[in-house]
mmCIF file of C-alpha atoms in Angstrom:
data_model
loop_
_atom_site.group_PDB
_atom_site.id
_atom_site.type_symbol
_atom_site.label_atom_id
_atom_site.label_comp_id
_atom_site.label_asym_id
_atom_site.label_seq_id
_atom_site.Cartn_x
_atom_site.Cartn_y
_atom_site.Cartn_z
ATOM 1 C CA MET A 256 -9.751 -19.745 27.351
ATOM 2 C CA GLU A 257 -10.391 -22.015 24.396
ATOM 3 C CA ILE A 258 -9.748 -20.815 20.845
ATOM 4 C CA SER A 259 -13.371 -21.498 19.842
ATOM 5 C CA LYS A 260 -14.637 -19.301 22.693
ATOM 6 C CA ILE A 261 -12.258 -16.472 21.746
ATOM 7 C CA LYS A 262 -13.436 -16.684 18.125
ATOM 8 C CA GLU A 263 -17.052 -16.496 19.282
ATOM 9 C CA ILE A 264 -16.338 -13.385 21.366
ATOM 10 C CA LEU A 265 -14.338 -11.720 18.576
ATOM 11 C CA LYS A 266 -17.119 -12.314 16.032
ATOM 12 C CA ASN A 267 -19.365 -10.196 18.235
ATOM 13 C CA GLU A 268 -16.814 -7.517 19.101
ATOM 14 C CA ILE A 269 -15.053 -6.688 15.854
ATOM 15 C CA ASP A 270 -16.572 -5.972 12.463
ATOM 16 C CA GLU A 271 -16.894 -8.687 9.836
ATOM 17 C CA GLU A 272 -13.991 -7.454 7.661
ATOM 18 C CA ARG A 273 -11.641 -7.244 10.660
ATOM 19 C CA TYR A 274 -12.662 -10.765 11.695
ATOM 20 C CA LYS A 275 -11.994 -12.136 8.188
ATOM 21 C CA HIS A 276 -8.594 -10.406 8.225
ATOM 22 C CA THR A 277 -7.887 -11.946 11.631
ATOM 23 C CA ILE A 278 -8.655 -15.473 10.403
ATOM 24 C CA ARG A 279 -6.373 -14.955 7.381
ATOM 25 C CA VAL A 280 -3.604 -13.801 9.736
ATOM 26 C CA VAL A 281 -4.194 -16.869 11.931
ATOM 27 C CA ASP A 282 -3.845 -19.172 8.909
ATOM 28 C CA MET A 283 -0.651 -17.429 7.788
ATOM 29 C CA ALA A 284 0.786 -17.437 11.322
ATOM 30 C CA ILE A 285 0.250 -21.193 11.614
ATOM 31 C CA LYS A 286 2.003 -21.765 8.269
ATOM 32 C CA LEU A 287 4.946 -19.605 9.355
ATOM 33 C CA ALA A 288 5.048 -21.322 12.759
ATOM 34 C CA LYS A 289 5.333 -24.697 11.017
ATOM 35 C CA THR A 290 8.131 -23.351 8.821
ATOM 36 C CA TYR A 291 10.128 -21.973 11.751
ATOM 37 C CA ASN A 292 9.281 -24.732 14.257
ATOM 38 C CA VAL A 293 7.376 -22.435 16.620
ATOM 39 C CA ASP A 294 4.478 -23.548 18.808
ATOM 40 C CA GLU A 295 1.463 -23.394 16.468
ATOM 41 C CA LYS A 296 -1.045 -22.885 19.293
ATOM 42 C CA LYS A 297 0.854 -19.838 20.542
ATOM 43 C CA ALA A 298 0.973 -18.456 16.994
ATOM 44 C CA GLU A 299 -2.740 -19.102 16.558
ATOM 45 C CA LEU A 300 -3.617 -17.379 19.830
ATOM 46 C CA ALA A 301 -1.415 -14.337 19.222
ATOM 47 C CA ALA A 302 -2.712 -13.963 15.663
ATOM 48 C CA LEU A 303 -6.302 -14.339 16.807
ATOM 49 C CA LEU A 304 -5.933 -11.498 19.313
ATOM 50 C CA HIS A 305 -3.547 -9.243 17.363
ATOM 51 C CA ASP A 306 -6.288 -6.806 16.250
ATOM 52 C CA SER A 307 -8.782 -7.380 19.073
ATOM 53 C CA ALA A 308 -8.466 -3.732 20.131
ATOM 54 C CA LYS A 309 -8.429 -2.120 16.688
ATOM 55 C CA TYR A 310 -11.138 0.434 17.333
ATOM 56 C CA LYS A 311 -11.602 2.919 14.507
ATOM 57 C CA ASP A 312 -12.400 5.920 16.690
ATOM 58 C CA ARG A 313 -9.331 7.766 17.998
ATOM 59 C CA GLU A 314 -11.168 8.924 21.120
ATOM 60 C CA VAL A 315 -12.174 5.359 22.011
ATOM 61 C CA LEU A 316 -8.562 4.215 21.643
ATOM 62 C CA LEU A 317 -7.312 7.042 23.854
ATOM 63 C CA GLU A 318 -10.056 6.415 26.415
ATOM 64 C CA LYS A 319 -9.346 2.660 26.524
ATOM 65 C CA ALA A 320 -5.586 3.248 26.793
ATOM 66 C CA ASN A 321 -6.240 5.512 29.774
ATOM 67 C CA GLU A 322 -8.653 2.970 31.279
ATOM 68 C CA PHE A 323 -5.965 0.241 31.105
ATOM 69 C CA ASP A 324 -3.190 2.571 32.346
ATOM 70 C CA ILE A 325 -1.248 2.366 29.100
ATOM 71 C CA ILE A 326 1.259 5.176 28.994
ATOM 72 C CA LEU A 327 1.311 6.664 25.523
ATOM 73 C CA ASP A 328 4.420 8.374 24.242
ATOM 74 C CA VAL A 329 4.116 11.395 21.954
ATOM 75 C CA ILE A 330 4.202 9.221 18.822
ATOM 76 C CA LEU A 331 1.329 7.017 20.003
ATOM 77 C CA LYS A 332 -0.735 10.002 21.107
ATOM 78 C CA ASN A 333 -0.351 11.545 17.667
ATOM 79 C CA ASN A 334 -0.711 8.379 15.598
ATOM 80 C CA HIS A 335 -3.688 6.520 17.001
ATOM 81 C CA HIS A 336 -3.197 3.672 14.495
ATOM 82 C CA LEU A 337 -0.328 2.475 16.685
ATOM 83 C CA ILE A 338 -2.306 2.246 19.952
ATOM 84 C CA HIS A 339 -4.255 -0.945 19.215
ATOM 85 C CA PRO A 340 -1.329 -3.391 19.648
ATOM 86 C CA TYR A 341 -0.524 -2.113 23.147
ATOM 87 C CA LEU A 342 -4.197 -2.094 24.076
ATOM 88 C CA GLY A 343 -4.683 -5.532 22.491
ATOM 89 C CA ALA A 344 -1.901 -7.024 24.620
ATOM 90 C CA LYS A 345 -3.497 -5.599 27.746
ATOM 91 C CA ILE A 346 -6.937 -6.926 26.774
ATOM 92 C CA ALA A 347 -5.418 -10.346 25.967
ATOM 93 C CA GLU A 348 -3.944 -10.420 29.443
ATOM 94 C CA LEU A 349 -6.911 -9.115 31.418
ATOM 95 C CA LYS A 350 -9.908 -10.330 29.417
ATOM 96 C CA TYR A 351 -8.594 -13.567 27.911
ATOM 97 C CA ASN A 352 -6.216 -14.483 30.768
ATOM 98 C CA ILE A 353 -3.152 -14.760 28.529
ATOM 99 C CA VAL A 354 -0.054 -14.815 30.744
ATOM 100 C CA ASP A 355 2.550 -15.968 28.213
ATOM 101 C CA GLU A 356 4.850 -12.977 27.694
ATOM 102 C CA ASP A 357 5.846 -14.156 24.213
ATOM 103 C CA ILE A 358 2.204 -14.136 23.081
ATOM 104 C CA LEU A 359 1.551 -10.762 24.725
ATOM 105 C CA ASN A 360 4.657 -9.255 23.130
ATOM 106 C CA ALA A 361 3.745 -10.717 19.730
ATOM 107 C CA ILE A 362 0.458 -8.820 19.972
ATOM 108 C CA LYS A 363 2.085 -5.681 21.377
ATOM 109 C CA TYR A 364 4.788 -5.380 18.708
ATOM 110 C CA HIS A 365 2.983 -6.682 15.624
ATOM 111 C CA THR A 366 2.839 -3.196 14.116
ATOM 112 C CA THR A 367 6.074 -1.443 15.089
ATOM 113 C CA GLY A 368 8.376 -4.357 15.800
ATOM 114 C CA ARG A 369 11.163 -4.036 18.358
ATOM 115 C CA CYS A 370 14.804 -4.965 18.789
ATOM 116 C CA ASN A 371 15.553 -8.611 19.540
ATOM 117 C CA MET A 372 12.126 -9.910 18.567
ATOM 118 C CA THR A 373 11.386 -13.549 19.299
ATOM 119 C CA MET A 374 10.482 -15.791 16.392
ATOM 120 C CA LEU A 375 6.833 -15.733 17.493
ATOM 121 C CA GLU A 376 6.856 -11.929 17.427
ATOM 122 C CA LYS A 377 8.347 -11.964 13.931
ATOM 123 C CA ILE A 378 5.761 -14.504 12.786
ATOM 124 C CA ILE A 379 2.813 -12.385 13.937
ATOM 125 C CA PHE A 380 4.368 -9.241 12.450
ATOM 126 C CA MET A 381 4.839 -10.948 9.092
ATOM 127 C CA ALA A 382 1.563 -12.902 9.117
ATOM 128 C CA ASP A 383 -0.295 -9.608 9.492
ATOM 129 C CA PHE A 384 1.770 -8.001 6.741
ATOM 130 C CA ILE A 385 1.536 -10.804 4.168
ATOM 131 C CA GLU A 386 -1.935 -12.229 4.745
ATOM 132 C CA PRO A 387 -3.508 -13.227 1.394
ATOM 133 C CA ASN A 388 -5.755 -10.175 1.059
ATOM 134 C CA ARG A 389 -2.822 -7.744 1.077
ATOM 135 C CA SER A 390 -2.088 -6.533 -2.411
ATOM 136 C CA PHE A 391 0.612 -4.054 -3.348
ATOM 137 C CA LEU A 392 3.727 -3.898 -5.476
ATOM 138 C CA GLY A 393 6.311 -6.383 -4.194
ATOM 139 C CA ILE A 394 4.029 -8.319 -1.819
ATOM 140 C CA ASP A 395 4.522 -11.644 -3.623
ATOM 141 C CA HIS A 396 8.296 -11.411 -3.205
ATOM 142 C CA ILE A 397 7.950 -10.490 0.493
ATOM 143 C CA ARG A 398 5.463 -13.344 1.022
ATOM 144 C CA ASP A 399 7.822 -15.820 -0.620
ATOM 145 C CA LEU A 400 10.832 -14.561 1.308
ATOM 146 C CA ALA A 401 8.958 -14.766 4.633
ATOM 147 C CA PHE A 402 9.125 -18.564 4.371
ATOM 148 C CA LYS A 403 12.833 -18.580 3.505
ATOM 149 C CA ASN A 404 14.352 -15.779 5.583
ATOM 150 C CA ILE A 405 11.962 -14.039 7.927
ATOM 151 C CA ASP A 406 14.481 -11.349 8.919
ATOM 152 C CA LYS A 407 15.083 -10.256 5.332
ATOM 153 C CA SER A 408 11.339 -10.278 4.656
ATOM 154 C CA MET A 409 10.806 -8.084 7.718
ATOM 155 C CA VAL A 410 13.312 -5.534 6.434
ATOM 156 C CA LEU A 411 11.449 -5.363 3.112
ATOM 157 C CA ALA A 412 8.118 -5.107 4.953
ATOM 158 C CA MET A 413 9.467 -2.274 7.085
ATOM 159 C CA ASP A 414 10.885 -0.504 4.027
ATOM 160 C CA ASN A 415 7.421 -0.654 2.502
ATOM 161 C CA THR A 416 5.784 0.572 5.712
ATOM 162 C CA LEU A 417 8.262 3.417 6.131
ATOM 163 C CA LYS A 418 7.613 4.616 2.575
ATOM 164 C CA TYR A 419 3.864 4.492 3.253
ATOM 165 C CA ILE A 420 4.248 6.440 6.519
ATOM 166 C CA ILE A 421 6.530 9.057 4.958
ATOM 167 C CA ASP A 422 4.267 9.520 1.916
ATOM 168 C CA ARG A 423 1.381 10.316 4.263
ATOM 169 C CA GLY A 424 3.355 12.525 6.618
ATOM 170 C CA PHE A 425 2.750 10.314 9.663
ATOM 171 C CA LEU A 426 5.106 10.106 12.608
ATOM 172 C CA ILE A 427 7.500 7.141 12.608
ATOM 173 C CA HIS A 428 7.715 5.143 15.805
ATOM 174 C CA PRO A 429 11.344 4.696 16.915
ATOM 175 C CA ASP A 430 10.756 0.956 17.504
ATOM 176 C CA THR A 431 10.253 0.515 13.759
ATOM 177 C CA ILE A 432 13.538 2.211 12.928
ATOM 178 C CA GLU A 433 15.403 0.307 15.662
ATOM 179 C CA THR A 434 13.911 -2.989 14.521
ATOM 180 C CA ARG A 435 14.849 -2.421 10.901
ATOM 181 C CA ASN A 436 18.380 -1.359 11.803
ATOM 182 C CA SER A 437 18.909 -4.305 14.151
ATOM 183 C CA LEU A 438 17.730 -6.785 11.506
ATOM 184 C CA ILE A 439 20.063 -5.305 8.903
ATOM 185 C CA LEU A 440 23.003 -5.397 11.329
ATOM 186 C CA LYS A 441 22.133 -8.983 12.304
ATOM 187 C CA ASN A 442 22.078 -10.018 8.653
ATOM 188 C CA GLU A 443 25.348 -8.219 7.878
ATOM 189 C CA ASN A 444 27.066 -9.827 10.849
ATOM 190 C CA ASN A 445 25.448 -13.235 10.208
ATOM 191 C CA ILE A 446 24.400 -13.441 13.831
#
């Protein structure tokens, strides 16, 4: 499906603020893709669909996950904010006919991360985190670093996210911890 058609559908399916956020993530993903020599069209597509299933209502998320046979672990069941990436990947596949596993995984892991992420996955994770409307202590440094060393910027992004999650008493998804640890070990071992 063409990008323009997907944009048209998204404009009607997600609220205006979510759509504006999505376009900012698309722009950032394309910039990062250029920096890291990743296919810009794949980055654009993954970024465009990264929040396509970000429904605000917990019950809708749970219902949709069940409808698409997404098996939710105990963390996902108890932190509905983490369901939308898995659901978004499924919708990208079934509704938008996306078959590229790298794009689907970039959507699926844009919130928690995972071990051995591809560069496209890292780009979508970071594009979502550093899009221009994000504003918090340290964001400028993370934004800058994302264009120099994406792994180090991801560790800082995850540190920030973990502090946020802990301060609010939310459950931490093990993928986030594993991702952070693997990036630190990779950096220490210069792999």
